[in-house]
XYZ file of C-alpha atoms in Angstrom:
702
model
C 42.515 31.292 -29.219
C 45.377 29.566 -28.645
C 45.685 27.033 -25.239
C 48.358 25.321 -23.264
C 47.184 22.119 -25.847
C 48.219 24.136 -28.993
C 52.316 23.976 -27.390
C 54.156 21.289 -29.124
C 54.709 18.294 -27.777
C 58.404 18.496 -27.793
C 58.743 22.350 -25.949
C 55.338 20.495 -23.207
C 57.771 17.700 -22.778
C 60.773 19.996 -21.944
C 58.399 22.065 -18.863
C 57.241 18.774 -17.392
C 60.968 17.855 -17.158
C 61.500 20.976 -15.463
C 59.145 20.600 -12.438
C 60.572 18.587 -9.586
C 57.808 19.153 -7.278
C 56.044 15.188 -6.739
C 52.686 17.082 -5.881
C 52.636 19.169 -8.665
C 53.146 17.161 -10.973
C 50.628 15.203 -9.334
C 48.186 17.651 -9.709
C 49.643 18.313 -13.356
C 48.643 14.313 -14.561
C 44.876 14.964 -13.389
C 44.431 17.848 -15.595
C 43.926 15.483 -19.195
C 44.775 12.382 -20.146
C 47.345 13.597 -22.567
C 48.874 15.560 -19.364
C 48.778 12.382 -17.517
C 51.009 10.276 -20.059
C 53.516 13.502 -20.338
C 53.978 13.254 -17.082
C 54.212 9.305 -16.886
C 57.430 9.926 -20.173
C 59.043 12.433 -18.005
C 59.323 11.371 -14.404
C 62.407 10.080 -13.296
C 61.903 10.021 -9.601
C 59.334 7.436 -7.789
C 58.456 6.257 -4.593
C 56.686 2.921 -4.479
C 54.432 2.409 -1.801
C 51.303 -0.632 -1.493
C 51.933 -4.499 -0.283
C 55.325 -5.886 -1.978
C 53.080 -9.413 -2.429
C 50.878 -7.716 -4.996
C 53.262 -8.035 -8.222
C 50.479 -6.880 -10.421
C 50.418 -3.462 -8.370
C 53.807 -2.735 -9.461
C 53.253 0.356 -11.925
C 55.043 -0.603 -15.490
C 54.225 3.217 -16.917
C 56.935 4.702 -15.730
C 59.897 4.060 -17.916
C 61.849 6.702 -17.292
C 62.460 6.770 -13.858
C 65.733 6.804 -12.553
C 65.922 7.549 -9.274
C 63.184 4.524 -7.412
C 62.526 4.501 -3.699
C 61.236 1.010 -1.970
C 62.251 1.985 1.188
C 58.596 2.074 2.154
C 57.221 -0.898 0.761
C 54.528 -2.612 3.335
C 55.144 -4.359 5.646
C 57.500 -1.931 6.583
C 60.245 -3.029 8.117
C 59.934 -6.490 6.813
C 62.766 -8.053 4.098
C 61.403 -7.061 0.645
C 62.947 -10.329 -1.369
C 62.615 -12.819 1.752
C 59.532 -12.468 3.319
C 58.093 -15.387 5.616
C 54.552 -14.241 4.972
C 54.785 -14.165 1.184
C 54.725 -17.302 -1.858
C 56.468 -15.058 -4.162
C 60.140 -16.321 -5.478
C 62.411 -13.044 -4.999
C 64.240 -13.204 -8.246
C 60.632 -13.164 -10.063
C 60.068 -9.840 -7.514
C 63.024 -8.261 -8.398
C 63.084 -8.937 -12.180
C 59.901 -7.722 -12.103
C 60.869 -4.121 -10.770
C 63.617 -4.000 -13.264
C 60.944 -4.760 -16.415
C 59.096 -1.591 -14.668
C 61.815 1.010 -14.379
C 64.496 -0.357 -16.384
C 66.320 3.293 -16.425
C 67.101 3.154 -12.550
C 70.570 4.659 -11.771
C 69.484 5.703 -7.414
C 67.929 3.245 -5.695
C 66.650 3.322 -1.582
C 65.637 0.419 -0.410
C 64.802 -1.421 3.027
C 68.088 -4.014 3.155
C 67.299 -6.390 6.629
C 69.812 -8.791 5.078
C 72.625 -8.692 2.355
C 70.602 -10.897 0.476
C 68.202 -7.964 -0.895
C 71.352 -5.748 -1.904
C 72.506 -8.681 -3.609
C 69.172 -9.460 -5.185
C 68.653 -5.896 -6.638
C 72.276 -5.112 -7.707
C 72.237 -8.069 -9.703
C 68.935 -6.432 -11.786
C 70.568 -2.956 -11.823
C 74.589 -3.206 -12.080
C 74.434 0.399 -13.028
C 74.015 2.221 -10.070
C 75.624 5.409 -9.051
C 73.897 5.978 -5.657
C 72.092 4.137 -3.086
C 70.735 3.880 0.250
C 70.325 1.518 2.572
C 67.876 1.558 5.235
C 67.758 -0.929 8.227
C 66.512 0.107 12.116
C 67.053 -3.288 12.776
C 69.883 -4.688 14.286
C 72.627 -6.670 12.433
C 73.248 -9.852 13.297
C 76.293 -10.875 14.804
C 76.662 -14.465 12.308
C 77.441 -12.012 9.171
C 80.773 -11.727 8.010
C 82.596 -8.684 8.155
C 81.511 -6.301 5.416
C 78.718 -9.111 4.634
C 76.263 -5.945 3.234
C 78.518 -3.880 1.115
C 80.668 -6.150 -0.726
C 77.896 -7.641 -3.104
C 77.026 -4.099 -3.364
C 80.748 -2.539 -4.464
C 81.945 -5.556 -5.867
C 78.688 -5.262 -9.164
C 78.462 -1.708 -9.412
C 81.128 -0.566 -10.506
C 79.719 3.268 -11.182
C 78.732 3.720 -7.996
C 79.756 7.023 -6.323
C 76.829 8.176 -3.819
C 76.674 6.119 -0.746
C 74.119 7.009 1.724
C 73.998 5.001 5.116
C 72.657 7.729 7.655
C 69.721 5.286 8.398
C 71.145 1.685 8.250
C 72.693 -0.183 10.931
C 75.891 -1.653 10.884
C 79.380 -2.380 12.445
C 82.054 0.015 11.809
C 84.250 -2.189 11.244
C 82.263 -3.605 8.250
C 83.692 -0.598 5.841
C 87.004 0.212 5.685
C 87.788 -3.498 4.428
C 85.304 -3.189 1.765
C 86.554 0.700 0.723
C 90.255 -1.159 0.808
C 88.827 -4.552 -1.356
C 87.537 -2.468 -4.166
C 90.191 0.468 -4.956
C 87.913 1.011 -8.493
C 84.616 2.027 -6.874
C 86.170 3.450 -3.886
C 88.450 6.221 -6.039
C 84.726 7.163 -8.392
C 82.787 7.912 -4.627
C 82.212 11.685 -4.009
C 79.828 11.026 -1.635
C 79.752 9.038 0.859
C 77.223 9.331 4.295
C 78.295 8.116 7.704
C 76.794 9.752 10.085
C 73.739 7.185 11.212
C 72.409 7.841 14.334
C 72.114 4.462 16.095
C 75.924 4.382 16.091
C 76.846 4.310 20.030
C 80.536 5.416 19.699
C 80.977 5.977 15.938
C 83.569 5.325 13.931
C 87.194 5.306 15.209
C 90.191 7.411 14.662
C 91.973 4.689 12.640
C 89.121 3.998 10.583
C 88.142 7.451 9.301
C 91.852 8.130 7.862
C 91.237 4.231 6.181
C 87.760 5.432 4.720
C 89.317 9.002 3.595
C 92.567 6.780 1.971
C 90.844 4.688 0.246
C 87.877 7.766 -1.666
C 90.752 9.843 -2.210
C 87.992 11.846 -4.520
C 85.106 12.455 -1.839
C 83.369 15.772 -2.474
C 81.350 15.022 0.218
C 81.801 12.908 3.545
C 79.413 12.798 6.805
C 80.749 11.070 9.894
C 79.768 10.102 12.868
C 82.578 9.616 14.963
C 83.389 10.348 18.674
C 85.349 13.565 20.294
C 86.523 12.346 23.812
C 89.787 11.772 24.570
C 88.866 9.346 27.536
C 87.858 7.190 24.751
C 90.104 4.778 22.248
C 90.274 5.702 19.079
C 88.551 9.591 19.786
C 89.258 11.969 16.559
C 91.372 14.731 17.426
C 94.310 16.901 15.798
C 95.928 13.998 13.632
C 92.289 13.077 12.112
C 91.215 15.827 10.803
C 94.661 16.817 9.561
C 94.428 13.422 7.798
C 90.861 13.834 6.869
C 92.170 17.518 4.413
C 95.136 15.765 3.372
C 93.343 12.518 1.820
C 90.134 14.218 0.545
C 91.447 17.995 -0.936
C 88.554 18.025 -2.627
C 85.955 18.168 -0.028
C 83.071 20.583 -0.531
C 81.227 19.042 2.502
C 82.243 18.250 5.905
C 79.851 16.921 8.286
C 81.981 15.433 11.404
C 79.881 14.693 14.866
C 79.972 13.295 17.859
C 77.414 10.932 18.242
C 76.567 12.128 21.526
C 75.221 15.192 19.566
C 72.611 13.564 17.215
C 69.932 12.446 19.599
C 67.905 14.956 19.197
C 68.057 15.794 23.023
C 67.611 18.931 25.176
C 70.776 20.202 27.353
C 69.929 21.188 30.312
C 69.577 24.479 30.263
C 71.380 24.770 33.061
C 74.444 23.725 32.418
C 77.061 26.922 31.217
C 78.386 25.661 28.273
C 80.868 24.082 29.225
C 81.398 20.590 29.406
C 84.097 18.725 32.123
C 86.658 17.905 29.464
C 87.960 19.613 26.202
C 88.122 17.754 22.426
C 91.758 17.132 21.222
C 91.462 19.899 18.630
C 94.066 23.071 18.760
C 94.071 26.230 17.127
C 96.978 25.443 15.353
C 95.330 22.530 14.147
C 92.085 23.968 12.904
C 94.132 26.507 10.866
C 96.376 23.560 9.063
C 92.857 21.998 8.467
C 90.979 24.953 6.786
C 93.917 25.992 4.730
C 93.931 22.718 3.439
C 89.975 22.197 2.371
C 89.580 25.185 -0.131
C 86.781 24.434 -1.932
C 84.775 24.128 1.021
C 80.690 24.870 1.480
C 79.232 23.464 3.625
C 81.441 22.577 7.253
C 80.202 21.103 10.580
C 82.064 20.442 13.747
C 79.487 19.570 16.476
C 82.497 18.019 18.545
C 80.673 17.540 21.494
C 83.802 18.537 23.863
C 85.379 21.865 24.834
C 87.411 23.869 21.958
C 88.349 26.639 23.398
C 89.831 29.885 22.224
C 88.523 29.465 18.136
C 88.448 33.195 16.896
C 91.511 32.990 15.366
C 91.254 29.989 13.283
C 87.979 30.498 12.718
C 89.015 33.970 10.961
C 91.149 32.273 8.843
C 87.736 30.075 7.193
C 87.112 33.287 5.536
C 90.484 33.828 3.597
C 91.476 30.219 3.251
C 87.793 28.295 2.534
C 85.960 31.446 0.199
C 83.318 29.416 -0.985
C 82.023 28.552 2.648
C 78.286 28.669 2.749
C 77.144 26.649 5.556
C 78.762 26.724 9.200
C 77.376 24.622 12.447
C 80.033 24.492 14.924
C 79.329 22.819 17.775
C 80.632 23.336 21.769
C 83.535 26.116 20.006
C 84.035 28.714 22.322
C 85.836 31.859 21.851
C 84.582 32.366 18.438
C 83.894 36.352 18.357
C 84.848 38.010 20.784
C 83.852 40.802 20.079
C 85.724 43.275 22.094
C 85.823 46.731 19.835
C 83.638 47.276 17.410
C 86.233 45.917 14.783
C 85.074 42.217 13.425
C 86.736 39.236 14.699
C 86.686 35.785 14.681
C 83.408 34.268 12.928
C 82.032 37.708 12.501
C 84.933 37.995 9.274
C 83.161 35.342 7.748
C 80.950 37.345 4.590
C 80.054 35.240 2.686
C 77.781 33.002 5.236
C 73.845 31.774 4.102
C 73.809 29.661 7.115
C 75.179 29.315 10.557
C 74.735 27.571 13.665
C 75.774 28.310 17.025
C 75.616 25.085 20.000
C 76.641 25.268 22.731
C 78.749 28.013 23.094
C 79.826 29.337 26.698
C 81.130 32.391 26.207
C 78.692 33.933 23.194
C 77.148 37.277 24.506
C 75.125 39.905 22.837
C 77.721 42.198 21.473
C 79.052 38.799 19.847
C 75.556 38.411 18.155
C 75.703 42.307 16.932
C 78.896 41.945 15.714
C 77.812 38.199 13.316
C 75.037 40.370 12.683
C 77.152 43.362 11.506
C 79.545 41.199 9.658
C 77.971 38.013 8.053
C 75.352 40.352 6.586
C 74.078 37.306 4.321
C 72.714 35.678 6.420
C 69.312 33.504 5.297
C 69.209 31.112 8.201
C 70.310 31.220 11.985
C 70.160 28.631 14.762
C 71.855 29.587 18.315
C 70.948 26.741 21.231
C 72.402 26.152 24.954
C 74.189 29.568 24.880
C 73.697 31.098 28.393
C 74.981 34.484 27.727
C 72.954 35.673 25.696
C 69.521 37.804 26.258
C 66.702 38.937 23.895
C 68.061 42.511 23.374
C 71.459 40.339 21.252
C 69.465 38.834 19.530
C 66.860 41.412 18.394
C 69.679 43.709 17.185
C 71.226 40.906 14.856
C 67.683 40.243 13.642
C 67.642 44.126 13.158
C 70.887 44.197 11.179
C 69.665 41.023 9.398
C 66.180 42.284 8.411
C 66.389 41.857 4.132
C 68.383 38.087 3.874
C 67.231 36.404 7.507
C 64.268 34.337 6.773
C 64.494 30.877 9.223
C 65.338 31.381 12.794
C 65.874 28.382 15.529
C 66.503 29.512 19.357
C 66.698 26.785 21.937
C 67.865 25.711 24.813
C 69.035 29.152 25.810
C 68.132 30.290 29.415
C 67.710 33.468 28.960
C 65.403 32.944 26.030
C 61.781 31.432 26.940
C 59.160 31.282 24.504
C 58.042 34.674 25.128
C 61.583 36.871 24.725
C 62.393 34.253 21.638
C 58.745 35.726 19.906
C 59.709 39.881 20.445
C 63.279 38.944 19.648
C 62.808 38.053 16.299
C 59.706 40.623 15.606
C 62.013 42.575 13.154
C 62.093 40.354 11.033
C 57.673 39.452 11.535
C 56.742 40.373 8.650
C 59.684 38.143 6.605
C 60.304 34.983 8.250
C 59.278 31.808 6.644
C 60.806 29.554 9.736
C 61.138 29.696 13.223
C 61.805 27.195 15.715
C 61.299 27.958 19.652
C 61.391 26.441 23.007
C 57.845 25.989 24.781
C 59.213 27.676 28.177
C 56.590 29.878 29.940
C 58.256 31.858 32.288
C 55.669 34.083 33.975
C 53.036 33.839 30.770
C 50.490 35.132 32.897
C 51.626 38.607 32.767
C 52.896 38.133 29.157
C 49.921 37.938 28.153
C 48.327 40.567 29.574
C 51.177 42.806 28.143
C 50.176 41.175 25.016
C 47.167 43.760 25.473
C 48.458 46.673 26.319
C 47.916 47.293 22.540
C 50.506 49.218 20.549
C 52.390 51.110 23.193
C 53.983 47.689 23.955
C 55.156 47.670 20.569
C 57.014 51.134 20.698
C 58.397 50.470 24.236
C 60.109 47.052 23.131
C 61.544 48.628 19.479
C 61.598 52.645 19.174
C 63.863 53.227 22.883
C 67.237 53.095 21.746
C 69.645 50.705 22.937
C 72.961 50.980 24.998
C 74.259 48.509 22.624
C 74.218 49.833 19.783
C 75.709 53.551 20.919
C 78.983 50.311 22.391
C 79.357 50.128 18.429
C 80.088 53.226 17.630
C 78.334 56.893 16.642
C 78.158 55.909 13.071
C 76.696 52.255 12.968
C 74.457 53.857 16.082
C 73.019 56.530 13.404
C 72.472 53.441 10.499
C 70.434 51.502 13.588
C 68.443 55.029 14.626
C 67.792 55.009 10.382
C 66.486 51.926 10.560
C 64.147 51.946 13.483
C 62.891 54.982 12.098
C 61.844 52.897 9.186
C 60.142 49.848 11.684
C 58.175 52.685 13.380
C 56.551 54.328 10.107
C 55.192 51.024 9.042
C 53.453 49.510 12.094
C 50.043 49.384 10.868
C 51.460 47.272 8.441
C 52.583 44.578 10.450
C 49.284 44.256 13.058
C 45.495 43.826 12.862
C 42.589 45.313 14.817
C 41.073 42.510 16.874
C 38.030 42.239 17.329
C 38.376 42.853 21.343
C 39.898 46.517 20.050
C 43.643 45.101 21.062
C 46.222 45.328 18.490
C 47.983 41.691 17.227
C 50.634 40.454 15.383
C 50.784 39.720 12.708
C 52.816 36.922 11.047
C 52.588 37.185 7.689
C 54.984 34.946 5.966
C 55.628 31.957 8.717
C 54.865 28.671 7.373
C 56.540 26.489 9.094
C 56.958 26.426 13.111
C 58.907 23.626 15.053
C 58.413 22.935 18.819
C 60.279 21.974 21.511
C 57.719 21.319 24.862
C 58.362 19.774 28.508
C 56.536 16.880 29.448
C 53.460 17.846 31.792
C 53.614 21.378 30.195
C 50.888 22.608 28.105
C 50.499 24.373 24.607
C 47.529 26.572 24.991
C 50.191 29.964 26.310
C 51.395 29.940 23.095
C 48.917 32.150 21.218
C 49.622 34.461 24.224
C 53.480 34.605 23.905
C 53.137 36.010 20.751
C 51.562 34.005 17.943
C 48.539 34.679 17.323
C 48.318 35.196 14.292
C 49.660 33.686 11.489
C 47.572 33.352 8.221
C 49.871 30.898 6.250
C 51.170 28.584 8.843
C 50.728 24.699 7.105
C 53.093 22.818 8.723
C 53.852 22.605 12.445
C 56.157 20.518 14.496
C 56.345 19.622 18.283
C 58.459 17.610 20.260
C 57.965 16.218 23.624
C 60.325 15.280 25.931
C 60.899 14.349 29.802
C 60.411 11.490 32.181
C 56.417 10.522 33.083
C 57.604 8.255 35.843
C 57.101 9.532 38.903
C 54.855 12.491 37.674
C 51.760 13.516 39.057
C 48.250 13.642 36.793
C 47.977 17.089 34.945
C 45.732 19.585 36.197
C 44.268 20.361 32.823
C 42.619 17.593 30.736
C 44.019 18.052 27.480
C 47.702 19.053 26.258
C 46.512 21.921 24.086
C 45.877 20.685 20.670
C 42.620 22.669 20.407
C 43.998 25.406 20.274
C 46.075 25.864 17.220
C 42.938 26.031 15.014
C 43.483 29.645 15.002
C 46.028 28.770 12.531
C 43.536 28.545 9.278
C 46.213 26.679 6.743
C 47.234 24.534 8.900
C 47.209 20.846 6.942
C 50.654 18.857 8.267
C 51.348 17.914 11.373
C 54.580 15.926 13.070
C 53.450 15.205 17.068
C 57.000 14.159 18.185
C 57.002 11.639 21.976
C 59.443 9.422 21.495
C 61.323 11.350 23.864
C 58.659 10.990 26.619
C 59.266 8.441 28.810
C 56.739 6.526 31.751
C 55.336 2.727 31.689
C 53.595 0.684 28.882
C 51.690 -1.645 30.460
C 51.446 -1.197 34.299
C 52.084 2.411 36.092
C 52.777 2.372 40.179
C 49.573 3.252 42.171
C 49.323 7.329 41.535
C 50.593 6.899 38.187
C 49.273 7.284 35.245
C 50.709 4.673 32.388
C 51.222 6.352 28.770
C 47.696 4.977 27.377
C 46.138 8.105 29.911
C 49.229 10.673 28.610
C 48.448 9.525 24.679
C 44.859 10.192 26.121
C 46.262 14.014 27.162
C 48.975 14.608 24.402
C 45.772 14.102 21.946
C 43.296 15.415 23.093
C 41.656 18.089 20.738
C 43.696 16.785 18.023
C 39.792 15.770 16.005
C 39.707 19.600 16.258
C 42.397 20.907 14.153
C 41.719 20.266 10.133
C 45.059 18.043 9.128
C 45.275 16.506 5.987
C 48.866 14.820 6.910
C 50.140 13.931 10.205
C 52.937 11.806 11.656
C 52.713 10.899 14.994
C 56.033 9.654 17.385
C 54.218 7.341 20.244
C 55.753 7.631 23.654
C 58.013 4.807 25.049
C 58.841 2.841 27.669
C 62.842 1.824 27.382
C 62.975 -0.320 29.964
C 60.953 -3.289 27.681
C 61.781 -1.260 24.150
C 57.799 -0.648 23.721
C 56.342 2.631 21.532
C 52.674 1.484 20.572
C 49.979 2.721 19.617
C 47.165 3.105 22.739
C 43.587 2.479 22.598
C 42.858 5.978 24.041
C 45.244 7.648 20.911
C 44.110 5.553 18.305
C 40.647 6.618 18.446
C 41.719 10.088 19.374
C 42.840 9.764 15.828
C 39.385 8.181 14.800
C 38.774 11.623 15.479
C 40.684 13.965 12.461
C 38.149 13.197 9.796
C 39.873 15.180 6.955
C 43.553 13.132 7.496
C 44.788 11.335 3.879
C 48.295 10.085 5.211
C 49.114 9.011 8.871
C 52.287 7.194 9.558
C 52.694 6.315 13.124
C 56.439 5.464 14.129
C 56.199 2.489 16.274
C 53.970 -0.114 16.739
C 50.330 -1.068 17.233
C 47.174 -3.607 17.972
C 45.550 -4.594 14.730
C 42.498 -4.078 16.131
C 43.208 -0.646 17.202
C 44.282 0.554 13.631
C 40.993 -0.671 12.330
C 39.264 2.054 14.308
C 41.535 4.565 11.187
C 38.952 3.267 9.160
C 36.545 5.379 10.155
C 38.084 7.935 8.741
C 36.629 8.708 5.317
C 39.428 10.204 3.214
C 42.276 8.426 4.583
C 43.998 7.025 1.866
C 48.168 5.831 2.893
C 49.068 4.537 7.296
C 52.112 2.872 7.646
C 53.597 1.696 10.865
C 56.949 2.657 11.266
C 59.848 1.202 13.583
C 62.285 3.518 12.129
C 64.426 3.841 15.399
C 67.044 1.707 16.912
C 67.092 -1.089 17.172
C 62.899 -2.025 16.058
C 61.362 -4.563 17.373
C 63.189 -7.910 15.851
C 59.881 -10.270 16.342
C 56.600 -8.206 17.085
C 54.633 -9.826 19.965
C 51.826 -11.810 18.792
C 49.162 -8.715 19.972
C 51.139 -6.681 17.945
C 50.829 -5.699 13.763
C 52.526 -8.432 12.182
C 53.045 -8.848 8.456
C 50.025 -10.637 8.191
C 47.680 -8.092 10.368
C 48.930 -5.081 7.852
C 47.938 -7.000 5.027
C 45.184 -7.529 6.427
C 44.311 -3.442 7.490
C 45.811 -2.042 4.516
C 43.464 -4.509 2.405
C 40.465 -2.987 4.381
C 41.644 0.436 3.939
C 42.608 -0.486 -0.199
C 38.586 -1.855 -0.563
C 36.461 1.351 0.624
C 35.792 3.956 -1.667
C 37.966 7.341 -1.802
C 35.191 10.120 -2.195
C 37.568 12.475 -4.338
């Protein structure tokens, strides 16, 4: 009987080479020695972990690696090749890396100083793709363009540059691109969507960059659309981008005010006080100049009005467009009659994001559902006039394709309403984001026990919206609704208490926003009680703790997530939770007590991976793990990976050694500005090394 080992090595090597998922390859390499050698011979992408000073730990068996990531070496954020804690010669370390990975053409590195870039590009002058990472500040003493001169002068084959997580000055880049015309002309991908910018690239700088790089296919830029600022982006800049780079397939222009992951004011009507200097005529000409566009993001942050006619041109001028994200665009779909208009005519779209559209209504959503019948992902944020009825009807129309949905900051869509609006695709949806706004959740909880009749009342009654779309459309919707109602028993399970419970069969990823001081416990009652395949959850807690009274409950409610049996990965982001890090005024809680509130009960979850962002004190730029937080994290006995996006005391980190199978722990100050010099009581380079040495000395059971 033939086995997989009888397959010729050439064919087996091709099979291994076709597998890109890192976890799958890791598992295959443990099957046998033959599989391990095949994995090593065919692996082309590798992220290197461990301590940079341990030269003997650098693996030398991955000779085929072309994509190398050095940005997560420990201690994170310290200069790779000029670290003060190590006596290793920078040139020797770079040479060892070159000997271990001779075929590298794609490199990611944390470049705290230009010296790191200069030494590494000497080792791999044939680099084609480079991603630079730096959250620490750029020193004012460095000459303009110092970070990029060596890179563009020595890497003549460079065609892909990512600076999205690299802090620099906007005036650093254009002169270097102009001084190296050969490399600039070969660039096809340029990511300048740097989140740490205060104002972004000015109009003239964008013109200079696009003029120097005429062959760009992908460009992402953080800029400023506010006409009150010097160098704002308007009609002239948009037309310059289209004229200078006609081969673009991906264009992302975002105002810097939109890059922060902060929820807007739910009471805002969606309109800003200022209008962007972007006109309808310019948009039409802009779209006409970019016929190859496949993905377009325009997150303007200022009003762009009456855009329906301009967006209609997208369907005829940009026939390959598949992804569209619009921010602060108004009048995108008028939906006055049954005839489709505006964005609803973009029938080829597969992903659509609408943000802060002040006049989008339920009828507009229905028109989009009718016209954009291929949508697999839909995001709506800050649209105050849409309701559950319109979104639910849209979900019905897109039942065969829609699997990813985000609903955020919509005044009429709290948590329960958001969940009810996606019920038509409940058995298909795989990715979901909602805001945990519990308006009258006690009543919602009671209504969940009404059972099957509650579902019938919500779905089977004919909607007046259908009749407005015409008799033929109304007949089609009724036919679909009859089909759904005949499958009721397939979507519900009978609980022990005798009540029907909604089942989210394919939901794998859940993202939640919740205000500080609110509880997570109403989530099951709102409609997410049974999610048998939920594997990963992201929770973002946002708000100002200062001046708030002590929560009435002892715990935030993480223990309520034990309802989800396959939940193994969590991202708990409290980075936008603001409070007092050191001493709180009388009668108020400091951040250590808030961390105890947030993390209480996390030990009851069976998590294998956790990313945790501690709350912050902005006045002192302090994000640090507290003693209660360290103790509670140590109760997660099944953790294997833990990444803390902040600082911590060394003796607090030693609590984590109690976790038996913990293999990978790292402190990452990946926020701007990252602390330049850690305090004496915080985790410094030596402290990180001592903790990692203690972690690696422990035997791992499996």
